[in-house]
Amino acid sequence: MTLLAAEGLTKRFGGVLAAKDVTFALNAGEMLAIIGPNGAGKSTTFNMVGGQLKPDGGRVTLAGQEVTGMPPREVCRLGVGRTFQVAQTFLSFTVLGNVQMALIAHHGQTRKLLADAAAMHRDAALALLDRVGMAAQADRPVGELAYGDVKRVELAIALAAAPRLLLMDEPTAGMAPAERAALMALVAGIARSEGIGVLFTEHDMDAVFAHADRILVLVRGEIIARGTPEEVRADPEVQRVYLGHSGTRAAARARRAAHG
Amino acid sequence: MPRFTVSRRALGALAVAPLASPAFAQPAPIRIGELNSYSRMAAFAVPYRNAMQLAQDAINAAGGVMGGRRIEFVFRDDGSTPGDAVRVAEELLTRENVSFLAGTFLSNVGLAVADFANQRKRLFLATEPLTDAITMAQGNRYTWRVRPSTYMQTRMLVEAIRGRSVKRWAIVAPNYEYGQSAAANFKRLLPSAIPDAEIVAEQFPALGRVDAGATVGALAQSRPDGIFNVLFGPDLTAFVREGNTRGLFERRTVVSLLTGEPEYLIPLGEETPEGWIVTGYPWEQIEAPPAHKAFIDAYRARFNDTPRKGSLLGYVTVQIIATLLNKANTLETEALVDALADLRTDSIVGPVVMRGLDHQGTLGTWVGETTLRGRQGAMKNIRYADGANYLFPEAEVLAARPRA
Amino acid sequence: MEWSFLLVQALSGLASASSLFVIASGLTIVFGVTRIVNFAHGSFYMLGAYIAVTIVPWLLEFDRSPTLFFAGVLASALAVGALGVVMEVLLLRRIYRVPELFQLLATFGVVLIVQDLVLLVWGPVDIPGPRAPGLRHGVYILDQRFPAYELFLIFVGPAVLALLWLLMHRTRFGVLIRAATQDREMVGALGVNQAMLFTGTLFLGAALAGLGGALQIPRVSASAQMDLSIITEAFVVTVIGGMGSVPGAFVAALLIGLLQAFGVLVFPKITLVLVFLLMAAVLVVKPWGLFGKPEAAAGRAVLPEGILDPRPLDLAGKVLAGVALLALLALPLVDAYAVKVGTEVLVLALAAFSLNFLVGNGGIVSFGHAAYFGLGAYGAGLLVTKTGLPMEPALVAAPIVGGAFAALFGFFVVRLSGIYLAMLTLAFAQIAYAVVFQWVEVTGGDNGLVSVWPSRWAASREVYHYLTAALTVAAIIFLRRVIHAPFGATLRAARDSAQRADAIGVDVRTHRWLGFTLAGAAAGLAGGLYAFSKGSIDPTLLGIPLSVDFLSMILLGGIQSVLGPVAGAAAFHAVKDFFMPLTDHWRLFLGLSIIAMVLIFPRGLAGAWASLRRRPA
């Protein structure tokens, strides 16, 4: 069943066409990667789906419901969790507090004036942290964590909204290679076990070819190829403009590593 | 002169303590709380305080009041806001145990302290605030004002232009109560002096922020025959300079409140315009009574400075207080208030009566014309306008003042 | 109206605009590089005028030549520039690492000190400066006479703009200034000697302020009130133009000068509020001013300045709070005056706490918090004096009025961020001030209204003190509770990362707006209580000085602490109350105390307490 559908998304910045007629669909439990060189329009496309940007043309539907141009907070309430290229967390909160805050927001309790926020949703928050492997660090300020751990916390925050869809903008940017693989494996595991659709952009080809079910290749705002990792890897056009031969070899290696 | 003043409470606490003990049979001095804008309005308030100290020492040297008791002023900065002033007044009454209060400069501070005095049922001599409200709409039993009010001084000036064929008038006044009420008084009184006069322009620049060029331009554009000015201080200097250069005052009658007071005339210096009709204090030309001359000499000798209008006011205030204490012969507030009604004091400028009807003193001021002597401004053709002749009419007072 | 008059009026406006630009350009450069909101800029302007009226007449004794006049003006500007360096080296350099708002507090301390030093050095009498030789006369423009000196001033502004452009584009120092304005971190990364850059910038900024002051001496006399009369206008110009943008300041100054010159023809009382109306209008439409750019999002995540992770009070904290409360309740045992001061401290503590609810907890820096305090006082006061209702309903009305206006103004305020948000709060506060000031029939104008006294049962100082204690402590406990509650946490979350808050489903703007309203209501309650403790209300209760006092209190107490502002209010008021009876020069001592506290307790009293307890604040 189609969870997310983007049809003909178009966005201009001044004279530059950042996205042109971008169309794709994503099913529940599926991981869809958007790849492309810098400035290809990945983040633009992403932000149009997440509500951070309003498209000039085209539409986005979530499980059949139109969400085009909705602000992020409303997109979130429809079951979309999101992580950012530069991890966005609440720096003054503890790890646990971050997730509690997300749960408070998810339950629509942000306007409560008298309850003790520190005592709310503790167990649920700990459970979420446990799923991303951060339960042991629950009481540390999030500002003290290594960047890879911050990304995990951000994932837990995104999961707090019980999302049907996760939007992850370069989930592994700025991480060490070992951490990258672990995080992607974690995301893939959660997505498959809970039927959450994941749309992600990524520069790291290892991560893309290891975990994506399908791949879109975006160049200068246009989709130039789409398909399974194998299809994309074999596409001569993609090889010419983007992957190159070294990229192809890396993709094959990553595939082997992930599937034994 | 700028002086670094430290109050008696700071320096004298230890020294005074043994004096106050019963072992010294001398009776305790009568303490009077004096709060004023010594910090923000220092140009006015410090000469005022100087003269008060001079008068206090003169009275004590002559044997004090009430049969041998000394008077002692406790000076405090009022912070120039009503909130601070009310706290300071409270401190003077409760910690310094003063018998009553005197002072304040700004109208809103004066009104707030007046209402506080009314609430606490303590006497307050509002010495410097000019606002009419303090003796009229917001007058109360415990508040008495010494200085001639906005109304009185405006009336003196309007009288000085009576019968002149100056028809078209422009008004320039700072945009706050003093300026607004002076302008309103002028508009009200003008027809009595020049029946067919009309107001052709009004400018109300923000206090302390006059945009002199724009203001002078706007006034000149209305082609007035006469200008009524209420600006003072830095605004006045800027306005006069701009007006002089642009010829605003040429062949025009200018009537100006307070401009003849040394406080405002000295900063004008060689820019002092010729022939403005002003109220002021030409201390060097005042011949009678002789006590005034003695005051000038004593003031100049002690402070190495020339007196200001504030100095005169401070001295006369202390004289009124001394007369009051001698007459009442008690420090009990109600008796003091009763004694103040129509109390006559022979001050250094002649008799001053505290009119019981509206609690306004009859201290007058001098009306004359500005002129340039050397590089300094001065007044000429002066006459003393006795405040008794310029008080609010009785009917107006009765209508305006709240009934006790 | 004739054309000649309109032309001359326009020239008057241009002359004012030119002067204003010279001053504002220095302010905007200093802000651009150092991010310091330099309140002392007006003091530099005043010092420029005072130094000029001292040395220019002395120079003219030798020869009344234009050369010597302008040499004197330039020398004054350079001398003021040197004073700027002194301030940078002695004070600012020591506090670059502390929260930016703290530097604002330090410059406010400098303002107080300079005010009194000027009185001590030059005396209280205004000092008129000499006219410029060769430019004393008026020149005829069509049939109107116009001062030659003002014609000259009209050209000074563009000349300064051109020189600054050359400096910015043709010198290494200027290029660094531009780079630092655009990206502060980059300059640090380039290995530029940041201290030298900042010192140079302060020199340039102060010298421009000094030049602006010195150029005014043929027009206005040097007076001790000059600093405050110019500083707000200079801020308005820089904000309308876009903070850090010199051309923006130029355009904004032109706009203000011309609007003022023609505005007074239509509305003679407009000068009081015109610049703030213009600023509010510009900010509502262009949230970063005319030429400003959105502040670049920090490349790396930085810990916010403010309340981090509120925890329950530990034992020592509980003991301290308990002792403080008991001491307040026991004040009637001391004397009547102590009760009075205690009442005021309680009121100010609530006002400060409500401000820190915004600043510390929400990251919403308000420069106009006194507006809601004052409007609450007016709400209560008008109810008592105009309708004859007693104190009790008036005290109910006070927070409603404060909250209602906070809701109205906050609706626009929360759309902005950072310094622009702060300046919009200032603009609204000044607009409210101007309305209260001007609407004489209802508000009593600047005289205010009297006879706002408590009901008979609460008339004694002691009973009123306990009433105030009950209400303020209850309000503070409530607000503290809110800080710990989801709503407070949401405001902190939105402060930490608005993007993240949005992505978890939080309507950031609405929450900030509600928070602004709640803080305004609490300030309104404090204002109502203050009115009844004084018996009168007047526009100073809405004024900038009181807003700055509130800011000082929370910074002294520590904006990162939940209860720090309460201590800050007590300390600020105690220092003021200690020095005011001692000397006329209490501003000097208040300023010195503020700077001493900034240097000794760079994280406020609460920060000092926390490090004393060896626990991170």
PDB file of C-alpha atoms in Angstrom, chain B residues 70-205:
ATOM      1  CA  ARG B  70      17.786  74.246  66.008  1.00  0.00           C
ATOM      2  CA  ILE B  71      16.448  73.155  62.652  1.00  0.00           C
ATOM      3  CA  GLU B  72      18.161  70.507  60.637  1.00  0.00           C
ATOM      4  CA  PHE B  73      17.408  69.518  57.060  1.00  0.00           C
ATOM      5  CA  VAL B  74      17.872  65.925  56.002  1.00  0.00           C
ATOM      6  CA  PHE B  75      18.546  66.029  52.253  1.00  0.00           C
ATOM      7  CA  ARG B  76      17.750  63.116  49.994  1.00  0.00           C
ATOM      8  CA  ASP B  77      17.773  62.520  46.258  1.00  0.00           C
ATOM      9  CA  ASP B  78      14.257  61.706  45.093  1.00  0.00           C
ATOM     10  CA  GLY B  79      15.470  59.564  42.197  1.00  0.00           C
ATOM     11  CA  SER B  80      13.441  61.755  39.817  1.00  0.00           C
ATOM     12  CA  THR B  81      10.672  59.170  39.610  1.00  0.00           C
ATOM     13  CA  PRO B  82       7.485  59.061  41.674  1.00  0.00           C
ATOM     14  CA  GLY B  83       8.204  55.490  42.755  1.00  0.00           C
ATOM     15  CA  ASP B  84      11.620  56.288  44.172  1.00  0.00           C
ATOM     16  CA  ALA B  85      10.420  59.545  45.694  1.00  0.00           C
ATOM     17  CA  VAL B  86       7.614  57.909  47.647  1.00  0.00           C
ATOM     18  CA  ARG B  87      10.070  55.375  49.065  1.00  0.00           C
ATOM     19  CA  VAL B  88      12.494  58.141  50.020  1.00  0.00           C
ATOM     20  CA  ALA B  89       9.657  60.083  51.645  1.00  0.00           C
ATOM     21  CA  GLU B  90       8.786  56.994  53.624  1.00  0.00           C
ATOM     22  CA  GLU B  91      12.396  56.637  54.713  1.00  0.00           C
ATOM     23  CA  LEU B  92      12.560  60.254  55.849  1.00  0.00           C
ATOM     24  CA  LEU B  93       9.384  59.897  57.886  1.00  0.00           C
ATOM     25  CA  THR B  94      10.067  56.524  59.439  1.00  0.00           C
ATOM     26  CA  ARG B  95      13.836  56.225  59.763  1.00  0.00           C
ATOM     27  CA  GLU B  96      14.969  59.827  59.964  1.00  0.00           C
ATOM     28  CA  ASN B  97      11.960  60.845  62.040  1.00  0.00           C
ATOM     29  CA  VAL B  98      11.553  64.131  60.237  1.00  0.00           C
ATOM     30  CA  SER B  99       8.678  66.313  61.322  1.00  0.00           C
ATOM     31  CA  PHE B 100       7.513  67.028  57.819  1.00  0.00           C
ATOM     32  CA  LEU B 101       8.568  66.958  54.184  1.00  0.00           C
ATOM     33  CA  ALA B 102       9.655  69.587  51.691  1.00  0.00           C
ATOM     34  CA  GLY B 103      10.992  69.681  48.170  1.00  0.00           C
ATOM     35  CA  THR B 104      10.563  67.830  44.847  1.00  0.00           C
ATOM     36  CA  PHE B 105      11.147  69.300  41.396  1.00  0.00           C
ATOM     37  CA  LEU B 106       9.302  67.308  38.745  1.00  0.00           C
ATOM     38  CA  SER B 107       5.549  67.684  38.692  1.00  0.00           C
ATOM     39  CA  ASN B 108       4.749  63.994  38.682  1.00  0.00           C
ATOM     40  CA  VAL B 109       7.107  63.444  41.612  1.00  0.00           C
ATOM     41  CA  GLY B 110       5.567  66.361  43.475  1.00  0.00           C
ATOM     42  CA  LEU B 111       2.042  65.071  42.927  1.00  0.00           C
ATOM     43  CA  ALA B 112       2.931  61.563  44.039  1.00  0.00           C
ATOM     44  CA  VAL B 113       4.591  62.809  47.231  1.00  0.00           C
ATOM     45  CA  ALA B 114       1.658  65.178  47.841  1.00  0.00           C
ATOM     46  CA  ASP B 115      -0.798  62.314  47.665  1.00  0.00           C
ATOM     47  CA  PHE B 116       1.471  60.223  49.853  1.00  0.00           C
ATOM     48  CA  ALA B 117       1.570  63.041  52.428  1.00  0.00           C
ATOM     49  CA  ASN B 118      -2.211  63.209  52.317  1.00  0.00           C
ATOM     50  CA  GLN B 119      -2.467  59.481  52.868  1.00  0.00           C
ATOM     51  CA  ARG B 120      -0.014  59.558  55.782  1.00  0.00           C
ATOM     52  CA  LYS B 121      -1.440  62.834  57.103  1.00  0.00           C
ATOM     53  CA  ARG B 122       1.923  64.583  57.176  1.00  0.00           C
ATOM     54  CA  LEU B 123       2.774  68.087  56.029  1.00  0.00           C
ATOM     55  CA  PHE B 124       4.468  68.504  52.647  1.00  0.00           C
ATOM     56  CA  LEU B 125       5.825  71.788  51.323  1.00  0.00           C
ATOM     57  CA  ALA B 126       6.021  71.282  47.572  1.00  0.00           C
ATOM     58  CA  THR B 127       8.666  73.844  46.809  1.00  0.00           C
ATOM     59  CA  GLU B 128       9.485  73.588  43.133  1.00  0.00           C
ATOM     60  CA  PRO B 129       6.873  71.646  41.111  1.00  0.00           C
ATOM     61  CA  LEU B 130       5.066  74.087  38.845  1.00  0.00           C
ATOM     62  CA  THR B 131       1.989  72.067  37.975  1.00  0.00           C
ATOM     63  CA  ASP B 132      -1.317  73.745  38.720  1.00  0.00           C
ATOM     64  CA  ALA B 133      -2.797  70.399  39.707  1.00  0.00           C
ATOM     65  CA  ILE B 134      -0.908  70.329  42.989  1.00  0.00           C
ATOM     66  CA  THR B 135      -2.945  73.208  44.392  1.00  0.00           C
ATOM     67  CA  MET B 136      -6.033  72.766  42.264  1.00  0.00           C
ATOM     68  CA  ALA B 137      -7.631  69.521  41.094  1.00  0.00           C
ATOM     69  CA  GLN B 138      -5.306  67.335  43.121  1.00  0.00           C
ATOM     70  CA  GLY B 139      -4.797  69.662  46.035  1.00  0.00           C
ATOM     71  CA  ASN B 140      -5.099  68.289  49.545  1.00  0.00           C
ATOM     72  CA  ARG B 141      -5.039  69.483  53.120  1.00  0.00           C
ATOM     73  CA  TYR B 142      -1.433  68.581  53.775  1.00  0.00           C
ATOM     74  CA  THR B 143       0.237  69.929  50.653  1.00  0.00           C
ATOM     75  CA  TRP B 144       1.349  73.543  50.221  1.00  0.00           C
ATOM     76  CA  ARG B 145       3.251  75.018  47.315  1.00  0.00           C
ATOM     77  CA  VAL B 146       5.820  77.811  47.539  1.00  0.00           C
ATOM     78  CA  ARG B 147       6.899  78.610  43.964  1.00  0.00           C
ATOM     79  CA  PRO B 148       4.627  80.615  41.662  1.00  0.00           C
ATOM     80  CA  SER B 149       2.738  78.136  39.509  1.00  0.00           C
ATOM     81  CA  THR B 150       2.575  77.765  35.735  1.00  0.00           C
ATOM     82  CA  TYR B 151      -0.693  79.665  35.752  1.00  0.00           C
ATOM     83  CA  MET B 152       0.699  82.557  37.800  1.00  0.00           C
ATOM     84  CA  GLN B 153       3.826  82.979  35.711  1.00  0.00           C
ATOM     85  CA  THR B 154       1.894  82.730  32.449  1.00  0.00           C
ATOM     86  CA  ARG B 155      -0.530  85.347  33.718  1.00  0.00           C
ATOM     87  CA  MET B 156       2.330  87.683  34.585  1.00  0.00           C
ATOM     88  CA  LEU B 157       3.626  87.377  31.033  1.00  0.00           C
ATOM     89  CA  VAL B 158       0.221  87.822  29.428  1.00  0.00           C
ATOM     90  CA  GLU B 159      -0.243  90.949  31.474  1.00  0.00           C
ATOM     91  CA  ALA B 160       3.056  92.253  30.117  1.00  0.00           C
ATOM     92  CA  ILE B 161       1.758  92.103  26.555  1.00  0.00           C
ATOM     93  CA  ARG B 162      -1.650  93.588  27.309  1.00  0.00           C
ATOM     94  CA  GLY B 163      -2.909  95.835  24.576  1.00  0.00           C
ATOM     95  CA  ARG B 164      -0.135  95.150  22.112  1.00  0.00           C
ATOM     96  CA  SER B 165      -1.162  94.812  18.502  1.00  0.00           C
ATOM     97  CA  VAL B 166       0.270  91.347  18.165  1.00  0.00           C
ATOM     98  CA  LYS B 167      -2.480  89.225  16.664  1.00  0.00           C
ATOM     99  CA  ARG B 168      -1.074  85.983  15.330  1.00  0.00           C
ATOM    100  CA  TRP B 169       0.547  83.782  17.972  1.00  0.00           C
ATOM    101  CA  ALA B 170       2.529  80.589  17.750  1.00  0.00           C
ATOM    102  CA  ILE B 171       3.200  78.384  20.758  1.00  0.00           C
ATOM    103  CA  VAL B 172       6.195  76.137  21.280  1.00  0.00           C
ATOM    104  CA  ALA B 173       6.286  74.017  24.422  1.00  0.00           C
ATOM    105  CA  PRO B 174       7.883  70.784  25.562  1.00  0.00           C
ATOM    106  CA  ASN B 175       5.549  67.842  25.210  1.00  0.00           C
ATOM    107  CA  TYR B 176       4.751  67.126  28.838  1.00  0.00           C
ATOM    108  CA  GLU B 177       2.432  68.430  31.511  1.00  0.00           C
ATOM    109  CA  TYR B 178       4.300  71.647  32.231  1.00  0.00           C
ATOM    110  CA  GLY B 179       4.452  72.578  28.559  1.00  0.00           C
ATOM    111  CA  GLN B 180       0.894  71.518  27.830  1.00  0.00           C
ATOM    112  CA  SER B 181      -0.590  73.347  30.783  1.00  0.00           C
ATOM    113  CA  ALA B 182       1.459  76.498  30.132  1.00  0.00           C
ATOM    114  CA  ALA B 183       0.188  76.458  26.563  1.00  0.00           C
ATOM    115  CA  ALA B 184      -3.381  75.908  27.747  1.00  0.00           C
ATOM    116  CA  ASN B 185      -3.092  78.749  30.279  1.00  0.00           C
ATOM    117  CA  PHE B 186      -1.697  81.032  27.620  1.00  0.00           C
ATOM    118  CA  LYS B 187      -4.523  80.252  25.236  1.00  0.00           C
ATOM    119  CA  ARG B 188      -7.042  80.847  27.995  1.00  0.00           C
ATOM    120  CA  LEU B 189      -5.554  84.115  29.212  1.00  0.00           C
ATOM    121  CA  LEU B 190      -4.528  85.650  25.897  1.00  0.00           C
ATOM    122  CA  PRO B 191      -7.983  87.000  24.889  1.00  0.00           C
ATOM    123  CA  SER B 192      -8.121  89.010  28.105  1.00  0.00           C
ATOM    124  CA  ALA B 193      -4.984  90.879  27.069  1.00  0.00           C
ATOM    125  CA  ILE B 194      -5.382  90.976  23.289  1.00  0.00           C
ATOM    126  CA  PRO B 195      -9.036  90.386  22.450  1.00  0.00           C
ATOM    127  CA  ASP B 196      -8.679  89.595  18.762  1.00  0.00           C
ATOM    128  CA  ALA B 197      -5.561  87.456  19.051  1.00  0.00           C
ATOM    129  CA  GLU B 198      -5.485  84.025  17.442  1.00  0.00           C
ATOM    130  CA  ILE B 199      -3.245  80.977  17.798  1.00  0.00           C
ATOM    131  CA  VAL B 200      -1.849  80.084  14.387  1.00  0.00           C
ATOM    132  CA  ALA B 201       0.574  77.285  15.238  1.00  0.00           C
ATOM    133  CA  GLU B 202       1.529  74.970  18.069  1.00  0.00           C
ATOM    134  CA  GLN B 203       4.631  72.830  18.301  1.00  0.00           C
ATOM    135  CA  PHE B 204       5.222  70.270  21.048  1.00  0.00           C
ATOM    136  CA  PRO B 205       8.674  68.713  20.657  1.00  0.00           C
TER     137      PRO B 205
END
